[in-house]
CSV table of C-alpha atoms in Angstrom, one decimal:
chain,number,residue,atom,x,y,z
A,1,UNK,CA,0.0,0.0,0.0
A,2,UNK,CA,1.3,3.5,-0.9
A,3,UNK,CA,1.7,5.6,2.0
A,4,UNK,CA,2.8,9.0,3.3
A,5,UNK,CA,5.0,10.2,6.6
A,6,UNK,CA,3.9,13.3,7.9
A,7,UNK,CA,7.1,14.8,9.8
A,8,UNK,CA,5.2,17.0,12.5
A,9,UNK,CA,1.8,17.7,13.0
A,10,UNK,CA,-0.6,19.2,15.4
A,11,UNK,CA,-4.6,18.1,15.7
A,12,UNK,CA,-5.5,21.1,14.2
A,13,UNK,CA,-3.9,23.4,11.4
A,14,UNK,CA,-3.0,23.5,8.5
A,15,UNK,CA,-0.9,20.1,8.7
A,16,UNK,CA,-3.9,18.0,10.1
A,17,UNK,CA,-5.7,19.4,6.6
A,18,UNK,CA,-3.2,18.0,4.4
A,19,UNK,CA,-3.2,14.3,6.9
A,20,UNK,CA,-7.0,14.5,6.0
A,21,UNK,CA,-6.7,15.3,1.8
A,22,UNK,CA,-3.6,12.6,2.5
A,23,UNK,CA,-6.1,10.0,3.3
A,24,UNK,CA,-8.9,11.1,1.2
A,25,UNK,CA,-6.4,10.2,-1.7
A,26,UNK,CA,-6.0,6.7,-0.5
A,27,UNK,CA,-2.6,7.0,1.4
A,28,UNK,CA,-1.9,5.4,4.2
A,29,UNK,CA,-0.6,8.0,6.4
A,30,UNK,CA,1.5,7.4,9.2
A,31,UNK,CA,3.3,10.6,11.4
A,32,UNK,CA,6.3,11.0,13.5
A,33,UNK,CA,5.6,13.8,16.1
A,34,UNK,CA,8.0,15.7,18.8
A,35,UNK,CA,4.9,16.2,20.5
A,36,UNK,CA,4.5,13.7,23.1
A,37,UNK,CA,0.8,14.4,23.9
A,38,UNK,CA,-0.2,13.4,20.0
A,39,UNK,CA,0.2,9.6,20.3
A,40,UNK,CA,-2.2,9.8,22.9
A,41,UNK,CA,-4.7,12.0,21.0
A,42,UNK,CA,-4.3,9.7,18.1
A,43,UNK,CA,-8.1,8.6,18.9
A,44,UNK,CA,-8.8,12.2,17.5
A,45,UNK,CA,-6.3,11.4,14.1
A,46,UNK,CA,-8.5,8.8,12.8
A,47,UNK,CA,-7.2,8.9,9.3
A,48,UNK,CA,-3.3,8.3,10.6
A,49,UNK,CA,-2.3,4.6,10.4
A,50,UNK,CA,0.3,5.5,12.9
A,51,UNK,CA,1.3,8.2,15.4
A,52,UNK,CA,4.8,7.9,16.9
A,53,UNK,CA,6.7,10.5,19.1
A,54,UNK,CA,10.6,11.1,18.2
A,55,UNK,CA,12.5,13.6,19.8
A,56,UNK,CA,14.6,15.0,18.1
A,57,UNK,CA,13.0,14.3,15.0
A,58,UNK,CA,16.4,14.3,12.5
A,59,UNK,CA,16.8,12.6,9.4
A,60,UNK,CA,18.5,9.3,10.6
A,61,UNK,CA,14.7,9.2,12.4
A,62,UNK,CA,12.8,9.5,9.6
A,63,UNK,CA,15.3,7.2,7.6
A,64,UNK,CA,14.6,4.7,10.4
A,65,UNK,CA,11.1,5.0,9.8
A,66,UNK,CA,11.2,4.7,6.5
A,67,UNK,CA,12.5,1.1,6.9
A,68,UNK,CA,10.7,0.3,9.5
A,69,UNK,CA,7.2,0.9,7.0
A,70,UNK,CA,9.1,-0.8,3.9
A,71,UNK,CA,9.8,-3.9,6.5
A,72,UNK,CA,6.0,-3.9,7.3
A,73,UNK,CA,5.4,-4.2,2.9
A,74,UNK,CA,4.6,0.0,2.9
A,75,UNK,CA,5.8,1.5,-0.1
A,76,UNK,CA,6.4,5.3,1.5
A,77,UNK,CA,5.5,7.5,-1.7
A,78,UNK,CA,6.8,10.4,0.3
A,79,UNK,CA,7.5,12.5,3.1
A,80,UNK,CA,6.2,15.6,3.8
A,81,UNK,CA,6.0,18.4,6.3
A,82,UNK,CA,4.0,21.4,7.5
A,83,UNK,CA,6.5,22.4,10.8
A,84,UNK,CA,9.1,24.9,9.5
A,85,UNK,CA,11.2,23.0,11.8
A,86,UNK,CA,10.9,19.8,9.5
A,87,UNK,CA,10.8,20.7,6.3
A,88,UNK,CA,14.3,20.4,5.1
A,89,UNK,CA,14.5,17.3,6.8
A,90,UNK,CA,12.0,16.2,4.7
A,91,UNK,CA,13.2,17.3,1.2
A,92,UNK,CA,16.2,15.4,2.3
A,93,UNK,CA,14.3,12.3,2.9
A,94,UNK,CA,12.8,12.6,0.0
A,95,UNK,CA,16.1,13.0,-2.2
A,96,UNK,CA,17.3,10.1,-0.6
A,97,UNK,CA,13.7,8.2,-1.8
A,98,UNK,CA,14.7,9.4,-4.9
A,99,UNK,CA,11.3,11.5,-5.1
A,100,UNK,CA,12.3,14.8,-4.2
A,101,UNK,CA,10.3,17.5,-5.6
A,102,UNK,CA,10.4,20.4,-3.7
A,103,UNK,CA,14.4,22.9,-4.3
A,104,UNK,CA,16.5,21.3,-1.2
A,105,UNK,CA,19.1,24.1,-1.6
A,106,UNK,CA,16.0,26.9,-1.3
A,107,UNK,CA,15.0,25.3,1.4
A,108,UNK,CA,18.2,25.0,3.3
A,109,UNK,CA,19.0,28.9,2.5
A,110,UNK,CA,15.8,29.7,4.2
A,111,UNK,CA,15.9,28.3,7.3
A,112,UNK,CA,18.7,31.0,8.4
A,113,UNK,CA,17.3,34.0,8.2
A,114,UNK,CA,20.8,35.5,8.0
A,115,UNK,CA,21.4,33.9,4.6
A,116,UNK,CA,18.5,34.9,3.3
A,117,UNK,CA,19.1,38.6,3.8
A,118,UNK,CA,22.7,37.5,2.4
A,119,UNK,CA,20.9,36.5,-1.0
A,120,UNK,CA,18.8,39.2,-1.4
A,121,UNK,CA,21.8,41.6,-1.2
A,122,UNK,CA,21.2,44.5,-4.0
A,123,UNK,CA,17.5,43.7,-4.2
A,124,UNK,CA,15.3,47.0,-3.2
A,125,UNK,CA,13.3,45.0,-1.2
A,126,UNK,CA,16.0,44.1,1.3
A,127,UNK,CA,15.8,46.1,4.1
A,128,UNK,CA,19.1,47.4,6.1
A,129,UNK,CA,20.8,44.5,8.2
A,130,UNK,CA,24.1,43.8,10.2
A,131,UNK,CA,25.7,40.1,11.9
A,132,UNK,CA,26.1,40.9,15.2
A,133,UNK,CA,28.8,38.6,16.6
A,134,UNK,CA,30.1,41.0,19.5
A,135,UNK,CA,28.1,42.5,22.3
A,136,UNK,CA,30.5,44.7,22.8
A,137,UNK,CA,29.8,48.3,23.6
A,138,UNK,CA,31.9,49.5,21.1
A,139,UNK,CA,30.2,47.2,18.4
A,140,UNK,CA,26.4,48.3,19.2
A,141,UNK,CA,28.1,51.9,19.5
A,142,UNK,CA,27.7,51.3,15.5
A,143,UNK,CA,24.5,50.7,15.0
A,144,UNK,CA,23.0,53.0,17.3
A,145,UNK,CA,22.6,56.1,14.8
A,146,UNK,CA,20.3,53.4,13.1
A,147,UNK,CA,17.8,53.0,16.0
A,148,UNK,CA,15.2,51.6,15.7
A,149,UNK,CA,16.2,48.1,15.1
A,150,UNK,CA,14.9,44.9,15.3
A,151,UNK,CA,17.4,42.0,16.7
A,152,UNK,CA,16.5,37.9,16.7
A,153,UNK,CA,17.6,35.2,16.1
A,154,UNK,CA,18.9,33.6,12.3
A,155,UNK,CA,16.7,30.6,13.3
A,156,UNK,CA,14.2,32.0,15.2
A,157,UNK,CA,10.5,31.8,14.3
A,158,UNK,CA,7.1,32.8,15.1
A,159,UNK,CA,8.4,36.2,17.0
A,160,UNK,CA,10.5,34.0,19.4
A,161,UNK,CA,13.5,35.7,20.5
A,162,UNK,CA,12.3,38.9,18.6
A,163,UNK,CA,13.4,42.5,20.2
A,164,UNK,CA,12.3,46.0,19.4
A,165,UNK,CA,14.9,48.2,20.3
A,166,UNK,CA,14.5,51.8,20.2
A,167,UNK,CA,17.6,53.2,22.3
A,168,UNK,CA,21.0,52.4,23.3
A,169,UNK,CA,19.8,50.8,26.5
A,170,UNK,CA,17.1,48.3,24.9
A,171,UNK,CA,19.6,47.7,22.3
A,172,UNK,CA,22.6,46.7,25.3
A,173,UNK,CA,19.7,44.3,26.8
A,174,UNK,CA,18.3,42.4,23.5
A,175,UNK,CA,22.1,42.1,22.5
A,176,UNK,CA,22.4,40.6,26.2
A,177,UNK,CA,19.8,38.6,25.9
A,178,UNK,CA,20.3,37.1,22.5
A,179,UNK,CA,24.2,36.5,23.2
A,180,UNK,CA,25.7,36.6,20.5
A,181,UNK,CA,29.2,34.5,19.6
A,182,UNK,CA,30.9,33.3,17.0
A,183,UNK,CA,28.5,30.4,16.3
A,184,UNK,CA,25.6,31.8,17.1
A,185,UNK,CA,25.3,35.5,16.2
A,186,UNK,CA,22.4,37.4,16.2
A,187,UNK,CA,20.6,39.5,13.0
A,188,UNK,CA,20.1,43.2,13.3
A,189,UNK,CA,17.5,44.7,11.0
A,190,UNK,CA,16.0,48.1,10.1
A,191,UNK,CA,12.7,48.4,11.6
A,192,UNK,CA,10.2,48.8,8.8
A,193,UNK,CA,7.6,51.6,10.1
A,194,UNK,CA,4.4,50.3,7.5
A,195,UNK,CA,1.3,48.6,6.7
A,196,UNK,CA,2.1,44.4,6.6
A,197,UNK,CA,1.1,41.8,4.6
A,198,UNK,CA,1.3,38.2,4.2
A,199,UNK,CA,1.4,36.4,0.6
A,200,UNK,CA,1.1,33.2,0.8
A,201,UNK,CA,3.2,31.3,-2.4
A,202,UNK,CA,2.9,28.1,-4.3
A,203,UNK,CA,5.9,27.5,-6.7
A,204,UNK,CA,5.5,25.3,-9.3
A,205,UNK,CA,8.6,24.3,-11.5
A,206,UNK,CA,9.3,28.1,-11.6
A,207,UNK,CA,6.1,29.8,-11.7
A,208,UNK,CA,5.1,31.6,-8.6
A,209,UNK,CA,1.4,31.7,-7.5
A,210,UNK,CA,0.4,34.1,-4.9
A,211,UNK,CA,-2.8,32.2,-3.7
A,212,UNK,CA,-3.5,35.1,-1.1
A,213,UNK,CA,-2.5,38.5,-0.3
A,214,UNK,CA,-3.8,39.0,3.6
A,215,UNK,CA,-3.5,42.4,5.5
A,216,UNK,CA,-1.9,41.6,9.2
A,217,UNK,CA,-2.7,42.8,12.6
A,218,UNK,CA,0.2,43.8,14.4
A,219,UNK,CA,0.1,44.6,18.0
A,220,UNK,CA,2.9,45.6,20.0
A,221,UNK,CA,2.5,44.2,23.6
A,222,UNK,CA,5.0,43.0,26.5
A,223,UNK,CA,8.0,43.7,23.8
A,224,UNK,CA,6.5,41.4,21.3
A,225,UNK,CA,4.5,41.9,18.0
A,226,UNK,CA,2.1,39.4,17.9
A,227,UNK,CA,-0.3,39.6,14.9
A,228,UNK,CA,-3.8,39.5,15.9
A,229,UNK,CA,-5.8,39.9,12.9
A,230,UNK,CA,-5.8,39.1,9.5
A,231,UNK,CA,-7.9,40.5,6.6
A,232,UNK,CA,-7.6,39.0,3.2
A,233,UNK,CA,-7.7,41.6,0.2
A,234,UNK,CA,-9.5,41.1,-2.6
A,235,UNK,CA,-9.0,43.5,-4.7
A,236,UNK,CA,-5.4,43.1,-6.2
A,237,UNK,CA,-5.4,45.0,-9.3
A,238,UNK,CA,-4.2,48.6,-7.7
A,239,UNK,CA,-0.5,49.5,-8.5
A,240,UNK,CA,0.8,49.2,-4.9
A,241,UNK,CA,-0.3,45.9,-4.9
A,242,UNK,CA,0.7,44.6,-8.5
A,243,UNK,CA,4.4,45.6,-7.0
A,244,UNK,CA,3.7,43.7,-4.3
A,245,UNK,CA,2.9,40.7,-6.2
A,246,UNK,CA,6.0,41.3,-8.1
A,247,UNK,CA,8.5,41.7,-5.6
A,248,UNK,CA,7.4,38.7,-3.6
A,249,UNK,CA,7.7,36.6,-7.3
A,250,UNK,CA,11.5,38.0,-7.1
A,251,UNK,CA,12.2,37.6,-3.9
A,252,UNK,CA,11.0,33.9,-4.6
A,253,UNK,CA,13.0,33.9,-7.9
A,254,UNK,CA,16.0,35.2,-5.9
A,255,UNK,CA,16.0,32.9,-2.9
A,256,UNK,CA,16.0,29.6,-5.9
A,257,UNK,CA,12.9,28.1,-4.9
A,258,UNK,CA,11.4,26.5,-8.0
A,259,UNK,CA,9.2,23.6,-6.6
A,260,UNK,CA,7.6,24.4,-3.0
A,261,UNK,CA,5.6,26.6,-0.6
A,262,UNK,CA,6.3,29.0,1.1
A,263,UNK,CA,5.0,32.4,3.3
A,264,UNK,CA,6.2,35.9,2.8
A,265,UNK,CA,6.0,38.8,5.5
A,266,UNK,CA,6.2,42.6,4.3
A,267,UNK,CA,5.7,46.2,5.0
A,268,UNK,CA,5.4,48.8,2.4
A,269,UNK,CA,7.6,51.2,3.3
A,270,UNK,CA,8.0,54.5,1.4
A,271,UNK,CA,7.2,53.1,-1.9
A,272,UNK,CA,8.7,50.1,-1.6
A,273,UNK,CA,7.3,46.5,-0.6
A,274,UNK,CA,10.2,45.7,2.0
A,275,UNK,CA,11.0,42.1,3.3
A,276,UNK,CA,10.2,41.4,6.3
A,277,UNK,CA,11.3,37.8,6.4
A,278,UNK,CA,10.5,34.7,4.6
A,279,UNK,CA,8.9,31.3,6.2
A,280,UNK,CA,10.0,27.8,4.4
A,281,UNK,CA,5.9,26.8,5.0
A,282,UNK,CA,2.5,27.9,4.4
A,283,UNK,CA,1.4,30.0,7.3
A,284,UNK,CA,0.5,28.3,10.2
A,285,UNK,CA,-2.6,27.9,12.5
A,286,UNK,CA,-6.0,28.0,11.5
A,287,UNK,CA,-4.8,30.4,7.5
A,288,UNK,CA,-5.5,27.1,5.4
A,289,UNK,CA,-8.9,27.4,6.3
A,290,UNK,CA,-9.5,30.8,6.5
A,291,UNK,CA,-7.7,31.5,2.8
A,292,UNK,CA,-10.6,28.1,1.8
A,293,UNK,CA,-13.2,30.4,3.6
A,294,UNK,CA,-12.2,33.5,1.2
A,295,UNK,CA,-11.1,32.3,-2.2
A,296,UNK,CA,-12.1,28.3,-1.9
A,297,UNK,CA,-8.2,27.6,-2.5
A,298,UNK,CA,-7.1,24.7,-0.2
A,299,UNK,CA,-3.5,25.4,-0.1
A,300,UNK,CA,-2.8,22.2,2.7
A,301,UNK,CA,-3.7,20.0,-0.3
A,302,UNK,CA,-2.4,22.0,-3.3
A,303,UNK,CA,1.4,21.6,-1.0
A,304,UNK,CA,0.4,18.3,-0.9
A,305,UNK,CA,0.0,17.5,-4.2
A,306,UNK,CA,3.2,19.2,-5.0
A,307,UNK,CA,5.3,17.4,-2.4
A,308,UNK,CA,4.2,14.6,-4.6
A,309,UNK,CA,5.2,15.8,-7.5
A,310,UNK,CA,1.8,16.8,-8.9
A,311,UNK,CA,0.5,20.1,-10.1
A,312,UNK,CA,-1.6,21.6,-7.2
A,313,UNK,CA,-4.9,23.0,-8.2
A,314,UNK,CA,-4.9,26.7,-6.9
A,315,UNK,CA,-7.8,28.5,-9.0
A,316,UNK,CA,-9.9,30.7,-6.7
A,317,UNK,CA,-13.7,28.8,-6.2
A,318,UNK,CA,-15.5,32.1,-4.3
A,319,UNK,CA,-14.1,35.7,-3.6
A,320,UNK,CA,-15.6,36.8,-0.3
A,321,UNK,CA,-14.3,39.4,2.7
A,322,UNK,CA,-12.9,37.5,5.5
A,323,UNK,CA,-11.3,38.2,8.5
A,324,UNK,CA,-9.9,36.3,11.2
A,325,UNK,CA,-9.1,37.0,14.9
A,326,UNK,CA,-7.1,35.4,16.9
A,327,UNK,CA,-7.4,34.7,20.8
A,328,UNK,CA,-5.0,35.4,23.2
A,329,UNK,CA,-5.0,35.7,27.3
A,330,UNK,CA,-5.0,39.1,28.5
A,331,UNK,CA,-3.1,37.7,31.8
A,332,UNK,CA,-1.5,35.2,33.5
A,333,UNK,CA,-2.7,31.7,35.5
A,334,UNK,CA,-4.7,28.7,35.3
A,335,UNK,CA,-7.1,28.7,33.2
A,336,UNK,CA,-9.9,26.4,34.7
A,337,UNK,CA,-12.3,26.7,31.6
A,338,UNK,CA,-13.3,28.6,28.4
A,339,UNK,CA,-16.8,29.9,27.9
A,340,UNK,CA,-18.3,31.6,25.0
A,341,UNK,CA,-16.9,29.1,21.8
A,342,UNK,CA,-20.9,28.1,21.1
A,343,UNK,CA,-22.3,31.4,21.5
A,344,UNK,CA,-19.3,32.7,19.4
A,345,UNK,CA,-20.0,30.0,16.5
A,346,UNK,CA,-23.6,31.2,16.3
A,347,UNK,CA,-22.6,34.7,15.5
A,348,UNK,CA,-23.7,36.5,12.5
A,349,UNK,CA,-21.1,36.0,9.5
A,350,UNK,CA,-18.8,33.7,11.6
A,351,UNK,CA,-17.6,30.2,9.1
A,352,UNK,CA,-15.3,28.9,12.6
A,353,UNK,CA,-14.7,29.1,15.7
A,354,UNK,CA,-11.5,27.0,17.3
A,355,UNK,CA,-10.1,27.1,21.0
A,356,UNK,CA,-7.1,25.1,22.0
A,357,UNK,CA,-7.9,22.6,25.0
A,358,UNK,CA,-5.9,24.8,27.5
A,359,UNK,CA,-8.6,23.9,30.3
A,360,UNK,CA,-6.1,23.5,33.4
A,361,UNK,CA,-3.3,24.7,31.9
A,362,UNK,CA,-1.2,28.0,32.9
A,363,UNK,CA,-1.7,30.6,30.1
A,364,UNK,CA,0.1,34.3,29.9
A,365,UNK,CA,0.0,37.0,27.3
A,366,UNK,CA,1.7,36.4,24.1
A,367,UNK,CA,5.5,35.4,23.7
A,368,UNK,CA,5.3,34.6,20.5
A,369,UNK,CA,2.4,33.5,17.9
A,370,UNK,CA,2.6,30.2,19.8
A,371,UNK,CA,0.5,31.6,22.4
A,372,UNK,CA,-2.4,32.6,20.7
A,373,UNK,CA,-5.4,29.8,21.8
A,374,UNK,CA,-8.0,29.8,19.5
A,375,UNK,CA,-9.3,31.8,16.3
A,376,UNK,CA,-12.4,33.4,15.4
A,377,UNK,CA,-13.2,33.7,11.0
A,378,UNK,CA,-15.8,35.5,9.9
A,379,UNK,CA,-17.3,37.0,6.8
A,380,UNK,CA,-19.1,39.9,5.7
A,381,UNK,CA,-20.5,42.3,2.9
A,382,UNK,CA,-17.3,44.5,3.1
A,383,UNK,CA,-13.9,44.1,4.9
A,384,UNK,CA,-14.9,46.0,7.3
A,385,UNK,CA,-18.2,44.0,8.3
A,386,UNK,CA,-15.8,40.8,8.7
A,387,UNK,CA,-13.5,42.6,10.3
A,388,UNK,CA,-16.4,43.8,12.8
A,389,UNK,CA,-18.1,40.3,13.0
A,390,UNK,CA,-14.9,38.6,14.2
A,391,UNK,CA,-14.0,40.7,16.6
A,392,UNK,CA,-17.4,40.7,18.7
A,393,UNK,CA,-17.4,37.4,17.9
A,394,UNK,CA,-13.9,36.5,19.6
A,395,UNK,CA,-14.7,38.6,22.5
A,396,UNK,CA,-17.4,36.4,23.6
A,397,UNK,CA,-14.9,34.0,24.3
A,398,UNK,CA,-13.7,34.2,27.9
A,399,UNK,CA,-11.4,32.5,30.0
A,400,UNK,CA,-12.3,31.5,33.5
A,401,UNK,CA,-9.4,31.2,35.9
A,402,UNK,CA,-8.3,29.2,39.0
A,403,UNK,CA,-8.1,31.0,42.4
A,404,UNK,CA,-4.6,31.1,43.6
């Protein structure tokens, strides 16, 4: 029987929609997962032959998997990944199968964010950057007359290890707390003061399809930007937006990718569409089902198909105004229930309404995107009735919390 292994994968997401179209196709689909509560869910994956934790999930485990199935007469057709964290891992896999499809070598480039501001060098789309190897005094001394800057991580994702610094002392402390060295240094960037926007992209042997253009959300809270909202645009024909279409195409072009998927952050900055970083996925979360909600795309399955070697199907179905809101904890402790999700799935124009089971579990305001809960999508008659809709919606969701 022809089968697929799913490196990563979460019980709800964009990943469990491609497990589902994965088994709808008749694989058999079998996952490896560094999340050790999934095996134990797997009553709740009922389309997944298997559900194994490995951690840390490297190639030599997937290899080993990959034998173990071909020992057990499964012919693994290929592997595949949603988790940024996983995704080169599986293109390697899959060149080792001999049924690599998706650009290995774009793939590696991407997951250091350094490099990819290294490739894009000369392209007007590239903002300002520096390698910070040296905390030293004397070396921020340098980049102060830049302030404001953004420091992180070259691996970091999802606004982990992110800092906003917008004077010599907040520089000093996110320099401090990133600690840079010679092996790990840490990326300086321009901070890009503009509207942002995510495209999401499907490459197929060199042509770029930008299934959706989405307006973000940003809110700056407890030193992080978390995106909070997320509006798709539907009217793509204006002249700002044409540029933006065609930057992303050559930043694509640029970074080598000619087979793949990928997400694209930026902010249009004084006439220019400026990179804010690149993502070696799809968006995360619950944006496979709200981008299905607006244009009828499913882009879990069109990634699917590719990672197969197929053409993915990516013509728009519907054209509506959508917008989704995410749900975050407006402090911290236990949460000892959530009330609201019914009342907020009955709401006028909402499509879905997800929460995270985080009954008896400590919650906080956002970190990172990680700690967003649950999701509220709605539609409307214009932008801003979505827009509207979903957040009255998400607002009747409430957390009740455990006495100290």
């Amino acid at each position: 029987m022809k089968a697929i292994l799913f490196l990563g994968m979460e019980i709800q997401g964009g990943s469990r929609d491609a497990l589902a179209a994965a088994a709808s196709m008749g694989y058999a689909v079998h996952v490896l997962t560094t999340n050790p509560a999934l095996p134990r869910s797997a009553a709740a994956i009922p389309e997944a032959a298997s559900v194994r934790y490995v951690k840390p999930l490297r190639f030599r485990d997937g290899a080993a998997e990959i034998e173990r199935l071909r020992a057990a007469g499964i012919d693994v057709a290929a592997v595949v990944s949603f988790s940024e964290r996983h995704v080169y891992t599986a293109c390697l896999l899959n060149d080792a199968l001999g049924v690599g499809a998706f650009t290995t070598a774009a793939y590696r480039r991407m997951r250091d964010k350094a490099a990819v501001r290294k490739r894009l060098e000369g392209m007007p789309n590239n903002p300002y950057y520096a390698i910070l190897t040296d905390n030293h005094p004397s070396a921020l001394g340098e980049l102060e007359a830049r302030l404001p800057l953004i420091l992180k991580r070259p691996n970091s994702g999802g606004s982990k290890d992110v800092y906003f610094a917008t004077d010599s002392a907040e520089l000093a402390q996110a320099a401090n707390r990133l600690s840079p060295s010679k092996a790990a240094p840490a990326l300086v960037e321009e901070y890009l003061d503009g509207p942002q926007y995510l495209t999401e992209v499907l490459v197929y042997e060199g042509a770029a399809h930008l299934v959706a253009v989405i307006r973000q959300d940003v809110e700056y809270e407890g030193g992080k930007f978390i995106v909070k909202g997320y509006s798709i645009v539907r009217d793509r024909a204006s002249p700002s937006f044409r540029s933006l279409e065609e930057a992303a195409a050559a930043i694509v072009e640029r970074i080598g990718l000619r087979t793949g998927s990928c997400h694209l952050e930026l902010r249009f900055v004084r006439g220019t569409w400026k990179l804010v970083e690149i993502n070696s996925r799809l968006s995360g979360g619950f944006m496979n089902r709200f981008i299905h909600i607006a244009t009828g795309v499913d882009t879990a399955a069109a990634t699917l198909r590719m990672w197969l070697g197929e053409e993915p199907d990516v013509q728009p179905t519907r054209d509506r105004f959508a917008y989704a809101r995410y749900v975050t904890a407006d402090r911290a402790g236990r949460c000892r229930a959530v009330q609201g999700v019914e009342e907020a799935r009955q709401a006028p124009g909402v499509e879905e309404a997800f929460m995270r089971d985080v009954a008896g579990r400590p919650l906080h305001p956002p970190r990172s995107m990680a700690d967003r809960y649950g999701c509220v999508i709605a539609v409307g008659d214009s932008a801003e009735e979505a827009e509207a809709r979903a957040k009255a919606a998400a607002a009747m969701i409430q957390f009740e919390w455990e006495q100290p």
